Short mmCIF file of C-alpha atoms in Angstrom, two decimals:
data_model
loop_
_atom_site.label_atom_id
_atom_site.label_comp_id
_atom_site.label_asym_id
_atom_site.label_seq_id
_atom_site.Cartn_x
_atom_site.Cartn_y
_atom_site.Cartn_z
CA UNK Z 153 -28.80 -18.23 88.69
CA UNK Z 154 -30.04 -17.63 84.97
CA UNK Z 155 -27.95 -19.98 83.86
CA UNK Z 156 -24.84 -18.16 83.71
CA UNK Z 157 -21.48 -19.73 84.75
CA UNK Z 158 -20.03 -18.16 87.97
CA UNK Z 159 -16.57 -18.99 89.41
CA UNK Z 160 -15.26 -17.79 92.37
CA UNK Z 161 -11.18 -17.45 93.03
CA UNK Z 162 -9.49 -18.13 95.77
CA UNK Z 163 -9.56 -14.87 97.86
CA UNK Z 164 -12.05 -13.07 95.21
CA UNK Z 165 -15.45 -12.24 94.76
CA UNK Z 166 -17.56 -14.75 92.08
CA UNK Z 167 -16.67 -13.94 88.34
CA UNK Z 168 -19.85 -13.86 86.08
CA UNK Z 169 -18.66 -15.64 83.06
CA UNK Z 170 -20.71 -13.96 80.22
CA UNK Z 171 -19.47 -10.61 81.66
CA UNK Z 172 -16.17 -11.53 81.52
CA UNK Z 173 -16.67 -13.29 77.64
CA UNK Z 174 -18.23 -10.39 76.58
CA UNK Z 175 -15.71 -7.49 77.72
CA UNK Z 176 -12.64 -9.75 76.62
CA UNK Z 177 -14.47 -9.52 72.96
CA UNK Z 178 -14.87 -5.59 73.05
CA UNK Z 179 -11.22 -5.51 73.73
CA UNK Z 180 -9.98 -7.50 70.81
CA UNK Z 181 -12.20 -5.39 68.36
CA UNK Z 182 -10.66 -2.29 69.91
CA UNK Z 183 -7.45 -3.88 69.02
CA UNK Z 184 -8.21 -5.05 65.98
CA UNK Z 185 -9.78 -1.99 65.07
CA UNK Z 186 -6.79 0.37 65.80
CA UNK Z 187 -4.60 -2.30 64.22
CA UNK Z 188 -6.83 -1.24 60.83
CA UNK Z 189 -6.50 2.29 61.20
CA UNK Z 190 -2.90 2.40 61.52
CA UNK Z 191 -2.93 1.00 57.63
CA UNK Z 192 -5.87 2.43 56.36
CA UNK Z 193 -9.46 1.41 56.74
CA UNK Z 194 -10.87 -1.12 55.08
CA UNK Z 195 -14.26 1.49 54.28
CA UNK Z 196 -12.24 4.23 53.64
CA UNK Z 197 -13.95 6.10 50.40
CA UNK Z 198 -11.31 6.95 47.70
CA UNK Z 199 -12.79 9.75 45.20
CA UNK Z 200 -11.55 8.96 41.38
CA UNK Z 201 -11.86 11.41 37.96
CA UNK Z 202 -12.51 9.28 35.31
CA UNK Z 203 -12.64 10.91 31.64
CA UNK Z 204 -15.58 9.98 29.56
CA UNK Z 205 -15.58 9.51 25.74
CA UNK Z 206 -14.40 12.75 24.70
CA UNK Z 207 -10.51 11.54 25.50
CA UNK Z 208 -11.20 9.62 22.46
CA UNK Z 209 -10.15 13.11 20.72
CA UNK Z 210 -6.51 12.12 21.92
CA UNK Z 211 -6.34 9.01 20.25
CA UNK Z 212 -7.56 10.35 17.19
CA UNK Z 213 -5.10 13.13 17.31
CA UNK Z 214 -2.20 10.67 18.23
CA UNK Z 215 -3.56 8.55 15.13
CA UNK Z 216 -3.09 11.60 12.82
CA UNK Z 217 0.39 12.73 14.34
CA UNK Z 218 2.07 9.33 13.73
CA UNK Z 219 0.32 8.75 10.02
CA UNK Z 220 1.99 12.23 8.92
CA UNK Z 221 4.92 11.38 10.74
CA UNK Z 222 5.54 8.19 8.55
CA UNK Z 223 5.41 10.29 5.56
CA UNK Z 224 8.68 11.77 6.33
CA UNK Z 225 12.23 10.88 5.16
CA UNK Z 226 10.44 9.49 1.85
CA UNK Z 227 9.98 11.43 -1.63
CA UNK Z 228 7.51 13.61 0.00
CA UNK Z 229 9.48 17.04 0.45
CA UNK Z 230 9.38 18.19 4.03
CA UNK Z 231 7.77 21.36 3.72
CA UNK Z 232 4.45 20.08 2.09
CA UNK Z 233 4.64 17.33 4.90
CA UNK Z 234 4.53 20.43 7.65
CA UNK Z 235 1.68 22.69 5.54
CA UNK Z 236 -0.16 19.83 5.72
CA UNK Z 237 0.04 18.41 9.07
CA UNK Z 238 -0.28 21.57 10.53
CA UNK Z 239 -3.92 21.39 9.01
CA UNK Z 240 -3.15 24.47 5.92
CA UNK Z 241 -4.53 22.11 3.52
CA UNK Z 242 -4.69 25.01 0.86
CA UNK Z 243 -1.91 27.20 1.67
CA UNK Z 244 -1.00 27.98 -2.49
CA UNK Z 245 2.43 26.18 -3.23
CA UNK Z 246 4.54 27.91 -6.09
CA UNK Z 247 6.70 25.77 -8.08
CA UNK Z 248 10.00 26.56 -9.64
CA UNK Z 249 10.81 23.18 -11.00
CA UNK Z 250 7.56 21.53 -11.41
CA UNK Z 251 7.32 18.01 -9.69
CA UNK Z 252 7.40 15.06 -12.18
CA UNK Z 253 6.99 11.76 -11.29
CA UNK Z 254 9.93 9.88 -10.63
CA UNK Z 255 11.87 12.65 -9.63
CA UNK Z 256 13.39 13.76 -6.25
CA UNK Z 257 11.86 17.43 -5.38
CA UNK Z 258 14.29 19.52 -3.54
CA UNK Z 259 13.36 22.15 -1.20
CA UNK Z 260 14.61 24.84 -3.44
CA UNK Z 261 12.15 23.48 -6.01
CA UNK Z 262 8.98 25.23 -4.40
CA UNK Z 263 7.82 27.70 -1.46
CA UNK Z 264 4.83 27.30 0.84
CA UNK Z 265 2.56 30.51 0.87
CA UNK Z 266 0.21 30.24 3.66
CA UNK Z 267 -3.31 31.28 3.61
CA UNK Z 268 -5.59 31.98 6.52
CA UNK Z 269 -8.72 32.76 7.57
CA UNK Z 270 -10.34 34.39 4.49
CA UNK Z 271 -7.50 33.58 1.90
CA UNK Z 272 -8.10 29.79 2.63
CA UNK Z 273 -11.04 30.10 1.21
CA UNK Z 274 -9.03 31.55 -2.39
CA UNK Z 275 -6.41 28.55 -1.81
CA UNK Z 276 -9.27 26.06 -2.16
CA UNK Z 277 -10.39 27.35 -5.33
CA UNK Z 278 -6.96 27.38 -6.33
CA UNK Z 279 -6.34 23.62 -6.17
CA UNK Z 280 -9.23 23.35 -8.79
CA UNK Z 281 -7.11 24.73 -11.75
CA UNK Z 282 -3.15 24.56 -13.62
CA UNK Z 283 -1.37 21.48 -14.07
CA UNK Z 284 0.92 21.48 -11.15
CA UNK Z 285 -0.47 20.72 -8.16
CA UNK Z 286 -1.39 24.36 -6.54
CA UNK Z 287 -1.71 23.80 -2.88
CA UNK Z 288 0.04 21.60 -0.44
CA UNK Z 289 -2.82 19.37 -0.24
CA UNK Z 290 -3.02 18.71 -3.92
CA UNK Z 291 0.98 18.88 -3.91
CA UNK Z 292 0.91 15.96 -1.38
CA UNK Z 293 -2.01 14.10 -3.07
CA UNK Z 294 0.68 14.46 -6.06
CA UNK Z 295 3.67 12.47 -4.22
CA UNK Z 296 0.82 10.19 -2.64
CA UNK Z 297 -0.02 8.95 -5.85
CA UNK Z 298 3.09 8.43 -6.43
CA UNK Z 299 3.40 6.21 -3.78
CA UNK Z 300 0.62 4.18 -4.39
CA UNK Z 301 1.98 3.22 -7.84
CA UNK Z 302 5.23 2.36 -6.41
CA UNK Z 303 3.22 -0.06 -4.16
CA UNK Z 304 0.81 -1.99 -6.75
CA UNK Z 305 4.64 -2.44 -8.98
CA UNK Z 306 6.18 -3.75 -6.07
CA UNK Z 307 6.58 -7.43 -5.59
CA UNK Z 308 5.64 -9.16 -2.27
CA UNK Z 309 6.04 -7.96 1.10
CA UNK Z 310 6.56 -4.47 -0.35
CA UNK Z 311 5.29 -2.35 3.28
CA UNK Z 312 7.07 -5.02 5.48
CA UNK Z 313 10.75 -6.23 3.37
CA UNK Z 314 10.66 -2.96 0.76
CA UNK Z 315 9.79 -0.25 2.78
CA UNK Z 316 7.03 0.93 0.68
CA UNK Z 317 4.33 3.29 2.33
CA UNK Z 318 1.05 0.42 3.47
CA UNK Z 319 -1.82 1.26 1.29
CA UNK Z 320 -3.81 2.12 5.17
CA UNK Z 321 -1.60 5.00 5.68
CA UNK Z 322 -2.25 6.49 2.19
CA UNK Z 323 -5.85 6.16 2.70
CA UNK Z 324 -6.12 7.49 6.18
CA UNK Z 325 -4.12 11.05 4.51
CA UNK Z 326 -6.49 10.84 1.80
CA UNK Z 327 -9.43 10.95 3.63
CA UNK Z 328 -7.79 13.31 6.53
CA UNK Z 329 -7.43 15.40 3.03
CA UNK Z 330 -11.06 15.12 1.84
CA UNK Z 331 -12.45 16.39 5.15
CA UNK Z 332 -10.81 19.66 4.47
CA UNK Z 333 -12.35 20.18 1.30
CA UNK Z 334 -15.99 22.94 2.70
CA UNK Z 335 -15.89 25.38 -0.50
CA UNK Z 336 -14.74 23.97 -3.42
CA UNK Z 337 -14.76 19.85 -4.58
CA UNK Z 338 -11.23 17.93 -4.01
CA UNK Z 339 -8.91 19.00 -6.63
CA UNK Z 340 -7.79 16.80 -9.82
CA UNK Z 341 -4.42 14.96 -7.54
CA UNK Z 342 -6.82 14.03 -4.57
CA UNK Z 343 -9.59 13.03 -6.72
CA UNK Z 344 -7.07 10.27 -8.78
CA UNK Z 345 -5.40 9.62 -5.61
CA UNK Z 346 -9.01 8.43 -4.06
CA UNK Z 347 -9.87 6.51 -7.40
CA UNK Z 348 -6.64 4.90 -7.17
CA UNK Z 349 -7.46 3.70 -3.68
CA UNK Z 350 -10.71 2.81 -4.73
CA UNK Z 351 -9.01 0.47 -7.46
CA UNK Z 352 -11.89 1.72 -9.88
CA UNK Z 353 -10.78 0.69 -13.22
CA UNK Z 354 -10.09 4.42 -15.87
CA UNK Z 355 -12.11 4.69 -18.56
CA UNK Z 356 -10.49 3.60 -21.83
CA UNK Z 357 -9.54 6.85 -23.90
CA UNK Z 358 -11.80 5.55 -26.71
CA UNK Z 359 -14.77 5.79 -24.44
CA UNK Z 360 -13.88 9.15 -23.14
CA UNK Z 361 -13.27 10.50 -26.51
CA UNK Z 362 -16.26 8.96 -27.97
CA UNK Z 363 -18.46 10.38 -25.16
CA UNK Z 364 -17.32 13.93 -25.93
CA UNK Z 365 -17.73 13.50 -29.75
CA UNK Z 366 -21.08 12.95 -29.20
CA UNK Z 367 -21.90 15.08 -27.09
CA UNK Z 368 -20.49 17.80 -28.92
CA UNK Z 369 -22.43 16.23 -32.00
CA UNK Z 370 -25.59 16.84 -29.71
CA UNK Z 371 -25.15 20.64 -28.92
CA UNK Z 372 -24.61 21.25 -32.97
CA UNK Z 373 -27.86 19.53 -33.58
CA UNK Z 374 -29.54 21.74 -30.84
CA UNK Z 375 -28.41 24.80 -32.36
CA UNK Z 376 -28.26 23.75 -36.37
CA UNK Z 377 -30.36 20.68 -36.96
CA UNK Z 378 -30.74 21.15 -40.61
CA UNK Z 379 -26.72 20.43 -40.92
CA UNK Z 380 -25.63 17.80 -42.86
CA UNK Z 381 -24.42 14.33 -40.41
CA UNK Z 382 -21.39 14.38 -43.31
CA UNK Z 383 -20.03 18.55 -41.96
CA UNK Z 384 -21.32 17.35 -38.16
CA UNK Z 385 -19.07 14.08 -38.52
CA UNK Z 386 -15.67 16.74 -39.82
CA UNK Z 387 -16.52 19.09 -36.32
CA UNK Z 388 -16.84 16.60 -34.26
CA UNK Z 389 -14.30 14.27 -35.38
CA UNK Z 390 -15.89 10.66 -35.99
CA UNK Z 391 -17.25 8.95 -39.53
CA UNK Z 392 -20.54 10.24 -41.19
CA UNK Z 393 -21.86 6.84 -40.22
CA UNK Z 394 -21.01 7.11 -36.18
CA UNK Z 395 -22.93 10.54 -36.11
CA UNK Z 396 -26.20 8.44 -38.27
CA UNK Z 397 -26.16 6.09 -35.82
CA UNK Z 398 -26.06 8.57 -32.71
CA UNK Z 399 -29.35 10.02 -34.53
CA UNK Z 400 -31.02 6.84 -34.29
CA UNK Z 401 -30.64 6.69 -30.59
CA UNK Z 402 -33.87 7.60 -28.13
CA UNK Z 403 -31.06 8.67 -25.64
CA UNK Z 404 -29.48 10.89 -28.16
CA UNK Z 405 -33.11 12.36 -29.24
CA UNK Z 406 -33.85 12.81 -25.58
CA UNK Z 407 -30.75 14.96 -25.21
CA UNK Z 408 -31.05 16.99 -28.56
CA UNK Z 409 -34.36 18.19 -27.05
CA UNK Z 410 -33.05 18.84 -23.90
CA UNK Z 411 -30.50 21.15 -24.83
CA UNK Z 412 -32.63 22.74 -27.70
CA UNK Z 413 -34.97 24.16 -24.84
CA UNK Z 414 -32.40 24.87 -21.92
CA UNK Z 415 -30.98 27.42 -24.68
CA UNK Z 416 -34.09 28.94 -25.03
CA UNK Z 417 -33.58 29.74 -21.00
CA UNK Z 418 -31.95 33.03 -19.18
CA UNK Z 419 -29.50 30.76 -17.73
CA UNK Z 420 -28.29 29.02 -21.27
CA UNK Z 421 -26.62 32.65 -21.70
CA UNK Z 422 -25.32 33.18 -18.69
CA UNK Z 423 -23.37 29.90 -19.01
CA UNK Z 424 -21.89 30.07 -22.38
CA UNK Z 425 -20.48 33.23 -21.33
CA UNK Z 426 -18.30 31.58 -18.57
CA UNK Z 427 -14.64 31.70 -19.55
CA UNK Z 428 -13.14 28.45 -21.87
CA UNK Z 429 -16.64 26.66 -21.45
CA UNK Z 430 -17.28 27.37 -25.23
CA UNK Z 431 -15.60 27.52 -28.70
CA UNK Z 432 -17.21 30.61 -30.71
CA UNK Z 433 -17.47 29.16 -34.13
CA UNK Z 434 -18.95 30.04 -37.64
CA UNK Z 435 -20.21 27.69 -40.12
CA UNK Z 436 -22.34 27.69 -43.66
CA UNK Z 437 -26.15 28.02 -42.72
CA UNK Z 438 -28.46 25.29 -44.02
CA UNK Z 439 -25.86 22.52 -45.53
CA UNK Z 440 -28.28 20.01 -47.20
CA UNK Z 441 -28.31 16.25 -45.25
#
């Protein structure tokens, strides 16, 4: 008998148990299995686009859009805020009343000339030179700075119960600013705004002053040594005694020589013939020491 369980029914044929088992199972996985179906399968495959790390692009550009945004409604004007967030970093800005600190510029005050392609090239020269701030990057480097000192005079909580613009968003724009800078070096308002973000301490006016005395002192010597220190001391603006001193100096040596042979050089002429890099000027030959 194999060992299998038979039964036998009244008025029936024996049953085989393990038959019986066995088909009663295939049945309830049939069941079962169209039970699954009807709500999905549990293998089903589900195919899924995920981006990789280039949608970090968005956040950046998301990053940028809100920064400029929280420029507005400040004493930036509006119209140096859209040159500039619109990426025309060096679209020339012409003034009509010349932005001073402390002052509120109205829109009248200026127009935004915009330069492309080839002319942005000419607009990133331009922010190198004039007083006023020439393009709307250096114009908005101008008001940024502006807003940086209002922040450092500010007592506490100045972002949070003042209003004041947080020292992260002026750096962001500065930098955002910087990177459009190919041709030319960042112009005189971006390059005080960065050193005001740096918190680099100025150089006292005595220093600078000093530092250009001498150096002028240095260039006379090159050209005229046998002038007296006493005439070099009236051109250059400092006592006979600061100019004897100066003479003393290896450094100072070192650069006397320097510039006595680059002006022996090709190159020597074609740079004092640059415009305003020179004063043309005429003195008595051979003044005794």
């Amino acid at each position: 008998m194999n060992g299998r369980e038979q039964i036998q029914l009244p008025g029936h044929e024996k049953f085989d148990m393990h038959i019986v088992r066995t088909k009663f199972k295939a049945h309830r996985f049939k069941a079962m299995a169209r039970k699954r179906n009807k709500g999905g399968s549990a293998h089903e495959m589900i195919g899924l686009y995920l981006p990789t790390d280039w949608v970090q692009g968005g956040f950046d550009a998301d990053l940028r859009h809100e920064m400029y945004e929280s420029l507005r409604g400040r004493t930036i004007p509006e119209g140096i805020i859209e040159a500039v967030s619109g990426c025309a970093y060096h679209s020339e800005v012409v003034w009509y009343v010349p932005p001073q600190p402390g002052s509120l510029t109205q829109n009248e005050h200026y127009d935004v000339i915009y330069l492309v392609d080839p002319d942005e090239e000419k607009g990133e020269r331009l922010a190198q030179t004039g007083a006023e701030p020439g393009t709307a990057g250096e114009a908005l480097a101008f008001f940024l700075l502006q807003e940086l000192q209002a922040l450092k005079e500010a007592g506490n909580a100045p972002v949070r119960s003042g209003g004041r613009l947080p020292h992260s968003t002026i750096a962001y724009i500065a930098f955002d600013l910087l990177q459009g800078y190919i041709v030319a070096p960042p112009g005189p308002y971006l390059q005080r705004l960065i050193h005001g973000l740096l918190k680099l301490s100025p150089a006292a006016q005595e220093q600078v002053s000093s530092y250009i005395s001498k150096e002028k002192a240095a260039y006379i010597l090159a050209q005229a040594p046998d002038l007296s220190l006493s005439f070099i001391a009236g051109l250059v603006d400092v006592d006979r005694t600061t100019v004897s001193r100066w003479t003393k100096e290896q450094k100072f040596q070192v650069r006397v020589s320097q510039l006595r042979e680059w002006m022996k050089s090709p190159q020597w002429t074609q740079f004092r013939q640059k415009q305003n890099r020179f004063r043309f000027i005429e003195v008595p030959h051979q003044l005794e020491k």
